[in-house]
Amino acid sequence: MTPDLPPAKTIIEPFRIKSVEPIRLLSAAERCRVLEEAGYNLFKLRSQDVTFDLLTDSGTSAMSARQWAGIMVGDESYAGSPSFQRFEAAVQGLTGLENVIPTHQGRSAEFLLMQALRLTKGDVVIGNTHFDTTRANIEHTGALALDLPCQETADTQSEAPFKGNIDLDALARFLQKDSRSVRLLIMTVTNNSVGGQPVSMENIRRARRIVEPLGIPMFLDVARFAENAFFIKKREKEFEGRHVREIAREMFSLCDGALMSAKKDAFGNIGGFLAIRNPELAESVRSLMVITEGFPTYGGLAGRDLEALAIGLEEILDEDYLTYRLRSTEYFGEGIRSAGIPVIRPIGGHAVYIDAGAALPHVPWREYPGQSLSVALYNGIGIRSVEVGSIMLGSRDPVTGEEQPAPRELVRLAIPRRVYTQSHVDYMVEMIGHLAKRLGELRGYAFTWQAPVLRHFTARFKPLG
Ligand code: F0G
């Protein structure tokens, strides 16, 4: 007999554990002491003092037994290594893009592309929302990095399924006014800066249709391409029955090239690549990269890294893994929301974003509610998160020097891949439930020292009142 049982409610990891690392469980008093010593800056903590490190999902994945086996057979030849050949074949097979150039991480791929395109002052690069390092690499050339996120993004509570989309009308309007200065369109999938929200195939197709006749190339930033493809499968009717590999392939078929930080959806601890259709552009990148990244068949990586990435790019397309990944992140977000703490809706792929401004209405933006909540998550539970609010993204009025707030005061809880178990998630949800009842007691913070740029990495703070 085939027992006809209902589907399980419990989420399980579709893998078992072969190798473990201890995590330290400090007392709340110990955590308060080490964070005070770190000037209340979570970036300055020793990671041994963190129980749940949700600072980033980048470079923090657990590699599989197959990837570790790949590490052992990595070939370290300076040029033409078989590990490069396997990496190249994996990227070509996945993307259909001919010219594959490894780089040491995502931002070096961005740097090389912007330099190879010879961007300069007066040029514009449009995106659904450029990630910070992409923006920095565009602006470094003197060009303008323009974000055109879709309207639905503005409402953090709307349940729109593809809040990572670009605003197609705004794109068309801008190009009608001025298409000559636009040198590149970058679609970031998923859209990290608006909450890890996916971009629909429809949106990628229509964006393509707008820029193609004007000769403007479209690149995809594919740091989290598999999560995006799986959201498409789940939310876009046309793709319901298609395998995620085919969906990814269709996304790639629409672009002129892709940039990847392989520290995310390739389960890599380091690495990235550029994959380019146009052979001349690829040749310019290859000539440039020798100065900084190294020879074009290793791009700043060891042969063993290339092996691990080639295997990771295959493993990420396992639909059981992706089902678990998106469900587990959603479950975490739902748990936090049920505790009464507002989160960006719907839950994205790689992270839960808490709306700290709404959670702590008694802390004004000048006293940094995101910082206050991040400190409480560490002191109370041992979770390291990151403030994505006025400390990280605030600006200064160019005339008065007066500080300006970020659009939102968020705290990001990014989930490393295959690292924490469901019982870890349950534990965090339970403890966040206790913390939720005490939010009224949390106080704001003030800077005691800050660097002139990228202040969030090194600043020191003091608690107020
Ligand atoms: N693009 C996106 C969408 C990213 O999220 C990142 C990194 C990069 C490019 C740059 O890649 O770090 O390999 O140089 N995001 C990390 C994060 C740092 O925490 O979200 P990289």
Short mmCIF file of C-alpha atoms and ligand atoms in Angstrom, two decimals:
data_model
loop_
_atom_site.label_atom_id
_atom_site.label_comp_id
_atom_site.label_asym_id
_atom_site.label_seq_id
_atom_site.Cartn_x
_atom_site.Cartn_y
_atom_site.Cartn_z
CA MET A 1 0.00 0.00 0.00
CA THR A 2 1.13 3.56 -0.65
CA PRO A 3 0.32 5.55 2.48
CA ASP A 4 -1.48 8.73 1.53
CA LEU A 5 -0.21 11.15 4.14
CA PRO A 6 -0.72 14.91 4.17
CA PRO A 7 2.29 17.07 3.24
CA ALA A 8 4.56 17.91 6.19
CA LYS A 9 4.36 21.35 7.77
CA THR A 10 7.88 21.11 9.16
CA ILE A 11 10.54 22.50 6.85
CA ILE A 12 13.52 20.21 6.45
CA GLU A 13 16.96 20.83 5.03
CA PRO A 14 17.39 18.65 1.91
CA PHE A 15 20.91 17.71 3.04
CA ARG A 16 22.56 16.09 6.01
CA ILE A 17 25.56 17.33 7.91
CA LYS A 18 28.99 15.77 7.52
CA SER A 19 31.21 18.36 9.11
CA VAL A 20 30.33 20.78 11.89
CA GLU A 21 31.68 23.95 13.48
CA PRO A 22 30.86 24.90 17.07
CA ILE A 23 29.02 28.16 17.67
CA ARG A 24 29.59 29.98 20.92
CA LEU A 25 26.76 30.75 23.27
CA LEU A 26 27.88 33.77 25.24
CA SER A 27 25.81 35.05 28.15
CA ALA A 28 23.90 38.29 27.60
CA ALA A 29 26.30 40.00 30.04
CA GLU A 30 29.34 38.86 28.01
CA ARG A 31 27.72 40.04 24.78
CA CYS A 32 26.93 43.46 26.24
CA ARG A 33 30.56 43.80 27.35
CA VAL A 34 32.15 42.84 24.01
CA LEU A 35 29.76 45.07 22.05
CA GLU A 36 30.50 48.03 24.33
CA GLU A 37 34.22 47.40 23.71
CA ALA A 38 33.49 47.39 19.97
CA GLY A 39 31.95 50.88 20.24
CA TYR A 40 28.51 49.36 19.61
CA ASN A 41 29.54 48.65 16.01
CA LEU A 42 28.61 45.10 14.98
CA PHE A 43 31.18 45.14 12.16
CA LYS A 44 33.87 45.41 14.83
CA LEU A 45 32.87 42.28 16.75
CA ARG A 46 35.02 39.19 16.62
CA SER A 47 32.92 36.65 14.76
CA GLN A 48 33.65 34.06 17.48
CA ASP A 49 31.49 36.19 19.75
CA VAL A 50 28.48 35.90 17.43
CA THR A 51 26.00 33.01 17.72
CA PHE A 52 23.98 33.64 14.52
CA ASP A 53 25.94 35.60 11.96
CA LEU A 54 23.32 37.14 9.66
CA LEU A 55 25.52 40.05 8.57
CA THR A 56 25.57 38.76 5.00
CA ASP A 57 24.79 35.78 2.79
CA SER A 58 27.93 36.58 0.78
CA GLY A 59 30.89 34.22 0.94
CA THR A 60 29.37 32.56 3.99
CA SER A 61 27.79 29.47 2.37
CA ALA A 62 28.56 25.94 3.51
CA MET A 63 30.17 24.04 0.66
CA SER A 64 29.02 20.52 -0.17
CA ALA A 65 31.10 17.33 0.07
CA ARG A 66 31.34 17.45 -3.74
CA GLN A 67 32.68 21.00 -3.66
CA TRP A 68 35.29 20.07 -1.05
CA ALA A 69 36.27 17.12 -3.24
CA GLY A 70 36.60 19.60 -6.13
CA ILE A 71 38.93 21.70 -3.97
CA MET A 72 41.31 18.71 -3.76
CA VAL A 73 41.49 18.22 -7.53
CA GLY A 74 41.86 21.93 -8.35
CA ASP A 75 44.71 22.47 -10.82
CA GLU A 76 46.91 25.44 -10.01
CA SER A 77 48.54 26.02 -13.40
CA TYR A 78 49.05 29.70 -14.11
CA ALA A 79 47.48 29.49 -17.58
CA GLY A 80 44.96 27.18 -19.24
CA SER A 81 44.22 25.09 -16.13
CA PRO A 82 41.64 22.27 -16.51
CA SER A 83 39.87 23.82 -13.50
CA PHE A 84 39.31 26.93 -15.62
CA GLN A 85 38.03 24.75 -18.46
CA ARG A 86 35.48 23.13 -16.13
CA PHE A 87 34.46 26.55 -14.76
CA GLU A 88 34.14 28.00 -18.26
CA ALA A 89 32.02 25.05 -19.42
CA ALA A 90 29.77 25.37 -16.34
CA VAL A 91 29.16 29.08 -16.95
CA GLN A 92 28.68 28.63 -20.70
CA GLY A 93 26.28 25.73 -20.09
CA LEU A 94 24.26 27.76 -17.62
CA THR A 95 24.20 31.08 -19.47
CA GLY A 96 24.76 30.34 -23.14
CA LEU A 97 27.22 33.25 -23.05
CA GLU A 98 30.43 32.47 -24.89
CA ASN A 99 33.10 34.59 -23.21
CA VAL A 100 33.65 33.65 -19.59
CA ILE A 101 36.04 35.68 -17.46
CA PRO A 102 36.64 34.75 -13.82
CA THR A 103 37.18 37.53 -11.26
CA HIS A 104 37.96 37.43 -7.56
CA GLN A 105 34.51 38.73 -6.61
CA GLY A 106 31.51 40.63 -7.94
CA ARG A 107 32.82 44.15 -7.56
CA SER A 108 35.95 43.44 -9.60
CA ALA A 109 33.71 42.22 -12.45
CA GLU A 110 31.82 45.53 -12.10
CA PHE A 111 35.05 47.54 -12.11
CA LEU A 112 36.36 45.78 -15.22
CA LEU A 113 33.10 46.15 -17.14
CA MET A 114 32.75 49.89 -16.43
CA GLN A 115 36.40 50.47 -17.39
CA ALA A 116 36.15 48.36 -20.56
CA LEU A 117 33.06 50.33 -21.62
CA ARG A 118 35.15 53.51 -21.15
CA LEU A 119 32.36 55.21 -19.24
CA THR A 120 32.94 58.85 -18.56
CA LYS A 121 31.27 62.00 -17.24
CA GLY A 122 27.96 62.58 -19.01
CA ASP A 123 27.27 58.85 -19.43
CA VAL A 124 24.37 57.17 -17.65
CA VAL A 125 23.92 53.58 -16.45
CA ILE A 126 20.32 52.73 -15.59
CA GLY A 127 19.32 49.92 -13.24
CA ASN A 128 16.31 48.46 -11.43
CA THR A 129 18.41 49.42 -8.38
CA HIS A 130 22.19 49.29 -8.51
CA PHE A 131 23.86 47.49 -5.61
CA ASP A 132 26.21 49.85 -3.67
CA THR A 133 29.43 48.51 -5.21
CA THR A 134 27.94 48.67 -8.72
CA ARG A 135 26.94 52.26 -8.11
CA ALA A 136 30.41 53.05 -6.75
CA ASN A 137 32.11 51.51 -9.79
CA ILE A 138 29.87 53.49 -12.16
CA GLU A 139 30.36 56.75 -10.28
CA HIS A 140 34.12 56.15 -10.09
CA THR A 141 34.25 56.66 -13.88
CA GLY A 142 32.38 60.00 -13.59
CA ALA A 143 29.17 58.47 -15.04
CA LEU A 144 25.74 58.71 -13.43
CA ALA A 145 24.16 55.60 -11.82
CA LEU A 146 20.39 55.98 -12.14
CA ASP A 147 17.93 53.75 -10.24
CA LEU A 148 14.44 53.26 -11.64
CA PRO A 149 12.73 50.82 -9.22
CA CYS A 150 9.07 50.02 -9.90
CA GLN A 151 6.36 51.97 -8.06
CA GLU A 152 5.25 49.00 -5.91
CA THR A 153 8.60 49.07 -4.11
CA ALA A 154 7.66 52.28 -2.30
CA ASP A 155 5.03 50.48 -0.20
CA THR A 156 6.89 48.06 2.08
CA GLN A 157 3.64 46.29 2.97
CA SER A 158 2.30 45.67 -0.54
CA GLU A 159 2.26 41.99 -1.56
CA ALA A 160 3.19 42.67 -5.21
CA PRO A 161 4.98 39.53 -6.43
CA PHE A 162 7.83 41.22 -8.35
CA LYS A 163 8.89 44.26 -6.40
CA GLY A 164 12.41 43.96 -7.82
CA ASN A 165 11.17 45.08 -11.27
CA ILE A 166 12.35 48.15 -13.11
CA ASP A 167 9.82 50.92 -13.78
CA LEU A 168 9.36 50.35 -17.54
CA ASP A 169 7.46 53.62 -18.10
CA ALA A 170 10.16 55.62 -16.36
CA LEU A 171 12.79 53.80 -18.43
CA ALA A 172 10.97 54.55 -21.69
CA ARG A 173 10.39 58.18 -20.65
CA PHE A 174 14.06 58.70 -19.81
CA LEU A 175 15.19 57.18 -23.09
CA GLN A 176 12.74 59.31 -25.07
CA LYS A 177 14.29 62.40 -23.56
CA ASP A 178 17.87 61.28 -23.77
CA SER A 179 18.96 57.93 -25.12
CA ARG A 180 22.41 58.95 -26.38
CA SER A 181 23.96 59.26 -22.92
CA VAL A 182 22.66 55.87 -21.73
CA ARG A 183 25.47 53.33 -22.14
CA LEU A 184 24.17 50.34 -20.24
CA LEU A 185 21.14 48.86 -18.47
CA ILE A 186 21.77 46.57 -15.50
CA MET A 187 19.00 44.39 -14.12
CA THR A 188 19.94 43.05 -10.68
CA VAL A 189 18.28 39.68 -9.95
CA THR A 190 17.16 39.43 -7.24
CA ASN A 191 17.07 43.13 -6.37
CA ASN A 192 19.09 43.20 -3.14
CA SER A 193 18.73 46.91 -2.39
CA VAL A 194 14.90 46.78 -2.26
CA GLY A 195 14.71 43.72 -0.02
CA GLY A 196 15.92 40.77 -2.11
CA GLN A 197 12.79 41.08 -4.25
CA PRO A 198 12.56 39.19 -7.56
CA VAL A 199 12.33 40.56 -11.10
CA SER A 200 9.79 38.93 -13.43
CA MET A 201 10.68 37.45 -16.81
CA GLU A 202 8.05 39.74 -18.30
CA ASN A 203 9.89 42.76 -16.89
CA ILE A 204 13.27 41.55 -18.19
CA ARG A 205 11.75 40.88 -21.62
CA ARG A 206 10.06 44.26 -21.84
CA ALA A 207 13.14 46.12 -20.62
CA ARG A 208 15.08 44.30 -23.33
CA ARG A 209 12.53 45.35 -25.95
CA ILE A 210 12.92 48.98 -24.90
CA VAL A 211 16.72 49.15 -25.00
CA GLU A 212 17.56 46.79 -27.86
CA PRO A 213 16.40 49.01 -30.76
CA LEU A 214 18.50 51.83 -29.31
CA GLY A 215 21.64 49.68 -29.25
CA ILE A 216 21.93 49.92 -25.45
CA PRO A 217 23.35 46.71 -24.00
CA MET A 218 21.55 44.98 -21.13
CA PHE A 219 23.54 43.13 -18.48
CA LEU A 220 22.18 41.07 -15.60
CA ASP A 221 23.74 41.19 -12.13
CA VAL A 222 23.13 37.54 -11.29
CA ALA A 223 24.46 37.26 -7.72
CA ARG A 224 21.16 35.56 -6.76
CA PHE A 225 19.94 34.35 -10.16
CA ALA A 226 18.68 30.95 -8.97
CA GLU A 227 16.54 32.46 -6.22
CA ASN A 228 15.13 34.86 -8.83
CA ALA A 229 14.45 32.04 -11.29
CA PHE A 230 12.65 30.04 -8.61
CA PHE A 231 10.46 33.02 -7.69
CA ILE A 232 9.57 33.24 -11.40
CA LYS A 233 8.60 29.57 -11.36
CA LYS A 234 6.41 30.10 -8.32
CA ARG A 235 4.83 33.41 -9.27
CA GLU A 236 4.71 33.73 -13.07
CA LYS A 237 2.04 31.46 -14.54
CA GLU A 238 3.88 30.78 -17.80
CA PHE A 239 6.80 29.19 -15.93
CA GLU A 240 4.91 26.98 -13.45
CA GLY A 241 5.90 23.69 -15.02
CA ARG A 242 9.37 24.64 -16.21
CA HIS A 243 12.60 23.57 -14.53
CA VAL A 244 14.49 26.37 -12.85
CA ARG A 245 17.50 25.69 -15.11
CA GLU A 246 15.41 26.47 -18.21
CA ILE A 247 14.04 29.61 -16.57
CA ALA A 248 17.56 30.78 -15.74
CA ARG A 249 18.61 29.98 -19.30
CA GLU A 250 15.80 32.11 -20.65
CA MET A 251 16.81 35.03 -18.42
CA PHE A 252 20.37 34.78 -19.75
CA SER A 253 19.16 34.50 -23.35
CA LEU A 254 17.72 38.02 -23.06
CA CYS A 255 20.95 39.77 -22.05
CA ASP A 256 24.20 40.84 -23.62
CA GLY A 257 26.19 39.78 -20.62
CA ALA A 258 26.14 38.92 -16.95
CA LEU A 259 28.11 39.93 -13.88
CA MET A 260 28.16 37.61 -10.93
CA SER A 261 29.33 37.68 -7.37
CA ALA A 262 29.74 33.90 -7.05
CA LYS A 263 29.82 34.35 -3.25
CA LYS A 264 26.02 34.04 -3.27
CA ASP A 265 24.22 31.66 -5.67
CA ALA A 266 27.31 29.60 -6.51
CA PHE A 267 27.94 28.53 -2.90
CA GLY A 268 31.42 30.03 -3.15
CA ASN A 269 33.44 31.50 -0.32
CA ILE A 270 35.12 33.75 -2.90
CA GLY A 271 34.81 34.38 -6.63
CA GLY A 272 32.87 36.02 -9.42
CA PHE A 273 32.72 36.29 -13.17
CA LEU A 274 31.82 38.27 -16.24
CA ALA A 275 30.12 36.41 -19.10
CA ILE A 276 29.88 38.44 -22.30
CA ARG A 277 28.34 37.87 -25.70
CA ASN A 278 30.39 40.44 -27.61
CA PRO A 279 33.94 39.08 -28.22
CA GLU A 280 35.50 42.55 -28.64
CA LEU A 281 34.19 43.77 -25.29
CA ALA A 282 35.41 40.54 -23.69
CA GLU A 283 38.86 41.11 -25.21
CA SER A 284 39.02 44.62 -23.72
CA VAL A 285 38.19 43.17 -20.31
CA ARG A 286 40.86 40.50 -20.69
CA SER A 287 43.53 43.06 -21.57
CA LEU A 288 42.58 45.25 -18.63
CA MET A 289 42.35 42.54 -16.03
CA VAL A 290 45.97 41.46 -16.27
CA ILE A 291 46.88 44.64 -14.38
CA THR A 292 44.71 43.86 -11.35
CA GLU A 293 43.04 40.45 -11.34
CA GLY A 294 45.63 38.31 -13.10
CA PHE A 295 45.69 36.13 -16.19
CA PRO A 296 42.24 35.67 -17.78
CA THR A 297 42.05 31.95 -17.00
CA TYR A 298 42.27 32.45 -13.23
CA GLY A 299 41.12 36.03 -12.59
CA GLY A 300 42.45 36.35 -9.05
CA LEU A 301 41.19 32.93 -7.98
CA ALA A 302 42.96 29.67 -7.22
CA GLY A 303 42.20 26.72 -9.53
CA ARG A 304 40.54 25.02 -6.55
CA ASP A 305 38.10 27.95 -6.21
CA LEU A 306 37.13 27.59 -9.86
CA GLU A 307 36.39 23.88 -9.30
CA ALA A 308 34.21 24.63 -6.27
CA LEU A 309 32.29 27.31 -8.17
CA ALA A 310 31.67 25.10 -11.21
CA ILE A 311 30.09 22.52 -8.89
CA GLY A 312 28.20 25.15 -6.87
CA LEU A 313 26.61 26.61 -10.00
CA GLU A 314 25.12 23.21 -10.69
CA GLU A 315 24.00 22.50 -7.10
CA ILE A 316 22.18 25.81 -6.76
CA LEU A 317 19.66 24.69 -9.42
CA ASP A 318 18.39 21.82 -7.26
CA GLU A 319 14.69 22.59 -6.86
CA ASP A 320 14.48 20.79 -3.51
CA TYR A 321 17.20 23.10 -2.22
CA LEU A 322 15.48 26.20 -3.64
CA THR A 323 12.09 25.15 -2.21
CA TYR A 324 13.69 24.82 1.22
CA ARG A 325 15.73 28.02 0.85
CA LEU A 326 12.83 30.32 -0.04
CA ARG A 327 10.43 28.63 2.37
CA SER A 328 12.88 28.83 5.27
CA THR A 329 13.55 32.54 4.68
CA GLU A 330 9.80 33.16 4.41
CA TYR A 331 9.15 31.19 7.61
CA PHE A 332 11.75 33.28 9.45
CA GLY A 333 10.14 36.49 8.19
CA GLU A 334 6.63 35.28 9.07
CA GLY A 335 7.84 34.39 12.56
CA ILE A 336 9.26 37.86 13.10
CA ARG A 337 6.10 39.47 11.74
CA SER A 338 3.86 37.31 13.97
CA ALA A 339 5.83 38.60 16.94
CA GLY A 340 4.56 42.07 15.97
CA ILE A 341 7.72 43.37 14.29
CA PRO A 342 7.04 44.84 10.83
CA VAL A 343 9.08 43.39 7.96
CA ILE A 344 9.27 44.23 4.26
CA ARG A 345 6.59 42.27 2.37
CA PRO A 346 6.68 39.86 0.66
CA ILE A 347 9.75 38.18 2.20
CA GLY A 348 12.68 38.19 -0.25
CA GLY A 349 14.99 35.33 -1.14
CA HIS A 350 18.14 35.80 0.88
CA ALA A 351 17.16 38.00 3.78
CA VAL A 352 14.46 39.37 6.03
CA TYR A 353 14.37 43.15 6.29
CA ILE A 354 12.88 44.56 9.49
CA ASP A 355 11.33 48.03 9.32
CA ALA A 356 13.06 49.39 12.43
CA GLY A 357 11.61 52.87 11.87
CA ALA A 358 8.10 51.41 12.26
CA ALA A 359 9.13 48.98 15.03
CA LEU A 360 10.66 51.75 17.16
CA PRO A 361 8.43 54.79 16.50
CA HIS A 362 9.75 56.46 19.68
CA VAL A 363 13.32 56.58 18.28
CA PRO A 364 13.71 59.42 15.74
CA TRP A 365 15.85 58.79 12.66
CA ARG A 366 18.60 61.01 14.07
CA GLU A 367 18.97 58.52 16.88
CA TYR A 368 19.17 55.59 14.45
CA PRO A 369 16.39 53.07 15.22
CA GLY A 370 18.10 50.45 13.00
CA GLN A 371 21.23 50.68 15.11
CA SER A 372 19.19 50.42 18.29
CA LEU A 373 17.40 47.28 17.10
CA SER A 374 20.63 45.68 15.78
CA VAL A 375 22.30 46.17 19.16
CA ALA A 376 19.29 44.62 20.93
CA LEU A 377 19.32 41.61 18.57
CA TYR A 378 22.95 40.99 19.43
CA ASN A 379 22.88 41.75 23.14
CA GLY A 380 19.66 39.82 23.68
CA ILE A 381 20.00 36.88 21.27
CA GLY A 382 23.52 36.82 19.77
CA ILE A 383 22.31 37.68 16.25
CA ARG A 384 24.56 39.87 14.11
CA SER A 385 22.47 41.85 11.61
CA VAL A 386 23.21 44.98 9.63
CA GLU A 387 21.62 48.41 9.80
CA VAL A 388 20.47 49.56 6.37
CA GLY A 389 19.20 52.98 7.31
CA SER A 390 20.51 56.47 7.93
CA ILE A 391 23.86 55.25 9.30
CA MET A 392 24.67 53.30 6.13
CA LEU A 393 22.72 55.26 3.51
CA GLY A 394 22.18 58.72 5.02
CA SER A 395 23.64 61.62 3.07
CA ARG A 396 24.70 65.20 3.72
CA ASP A 397 23.24 68.34 2.25
CA PRO A 398 25.98 69.54 -0.13
CA VAL A 399 25.47 73.17 0.94
CA THR A 400 24.79 73.08 4.69
CA GLY A 401 26.53 69.78 5.50
CA GLU A 402 23.38 68.89 7.45
CA GLU A 403 22.71 65.13 7.76
CA GLN A 404 19.82 63.80 5.66
CA PRO A 405 17.92 60.59 6.48
CA ALA A 406 17.85 57.44 4.33
CA PRO A 407 14.43 56.66 2.78
CA ARG A 408 13.90 53.88 5.36
CA GLU A 409 15.37 52.66 8.64
CA LEU A 410 15.87 48.94 8.01
CA VAL A 411 17.73 46.08 9.64
CA ARG A 412 18.75 43.24 7.34
CA LEU A 413 18.95 39.65 8.55
CA ALA A 414 20.72 37.83 5.69
CA ILE A 415 20.69 34.06 5.73
CA PRO A 416 23.92 32.23 4.83
CA ARG A 417 23.23 29.26 2.54
CA ARG A 418 23.08 25.74 4.07
CA VAL A 419 24.62 27.03 7.33
CA TYR A 420 21.93 27.34 9.99
CA THR A 421 19.27 24.70 10.65
CA GLN A 422 15.52 25.07 11.10
CA SER A 423 15.96 24.68 14.85
CA HIS A 424 18.28 27.69 14.77
CA VAL A 425 15.53 29.58 12.93
CA ASP A 426 12.93 28.47 15.50
CA TYR A 427 15.21 29.56 18.33
CA MET A 428 15.72 33.00 16.78
CA VAL A 429 11.96 33.43 16.17
CA GLU A 430 11.20 32.46 19.77
CA MET A 431 13.75 34.89 21.19
CA ILE A 432 12.73 37.71 18.83
CA GLY A 433 9.19 37.14 20.17
CA HIS A 434 10.48 37.94 23.67
CA LEU A 435 12.41 40.95 22.43
CA ALA A 436 9.33 42.24 20.60
CA LYS A 437 7.59 42.85 23.95
CA ARG A 438 10.44 45.08 25.13
CA LEU A 439 10.91 47.29 22.06
CA GLY A 440 9.51 50.32 23.93
CA GLU A 441 12.54 50.19 26.25
CA LEU A 442 15.09 50.52 23.44
CA ARG A 443 16.92 53.83 23.22
CA GLY A 444 18.65 55.60 20.38
CA TYR A 445 22.36 55.95 19.61
CA ALA A 446 24.73 58.79 18.76
CA PHE A 447 28.06 58.71 16.92
CA THR A 448 31.17 59.28 19.02
CA TRP A 449 33.43 58.93 15.96
CA GLN A 450 32.87 58.52 12.23
CA ALA A 451 35.00 58.31 9.08
CA PRO A 452 34.22 60.71 6.21
CA VAL A 453 33.17 57.88 3.82
CA LEU A 454 31.57 54.46 4.39
CA ARG A 455 31.21 55.39 8.02
CA HIS A 456 29.13 52.35 9.01
CA PHE A 457 32.13 50.01 8.84
CA THR A 458 34.28 51.76 11.42
CA ALA A 459 32.13 54.23 13.39
CA ARG A 460 31.82 54.19 17.16
CA PHE A 461 28.59 54.93 19.02
CA LYS A 462 27.19 55.60 22.47
CA PRO A 463 23.71 54.76 23.77
CA LEU A 464 21.48 57.74 24.57
CA GLY A 465 19.45 58.38 27.69
N1 F0G B 1 25.78 42.72 -6.71
C1 F0G B 1 24.91 42.40 -5.74
C2 F0G B 1 23.45 42.31 -6.06
C3 F0G B 1 25.37 42.15 -4.44
O1 F0G B 1 24.48 41.85 -3.48
C4 F0G B 1 26.76 42.25 -4.17
C5 F0G B 1 27.28 41.98 -2.83
C6 F0G B 1 27.62 42.57 -5.22
C7 F0G B 1 27.10 42.79 -6.48
C8 F0G B 1 29.11 42.70 -5.03
O2 F0G B 1 29.70 41.45 -4.94
O3 F0G B 1 30.69 41.38 -2.65
O4 F0G B 1 31.36 39.74 -4.43
O5 F0G B 1 32.08 42.09 -4.57
N2 F0G B 1 26.55 41.92 -1.80
C9 F0G B 1 26.97 41.58 -0.44
C10 F0G B 1 25.81 41.72 0.50
C11 F0G B 1 28.21 42.25 0.01
O6 F0G B 1 26.04 41.57 1.72
O7 F0G B 1 24.67 41.94 0.07
P1 F0G B 1 31.03 41.16 -4.10
#
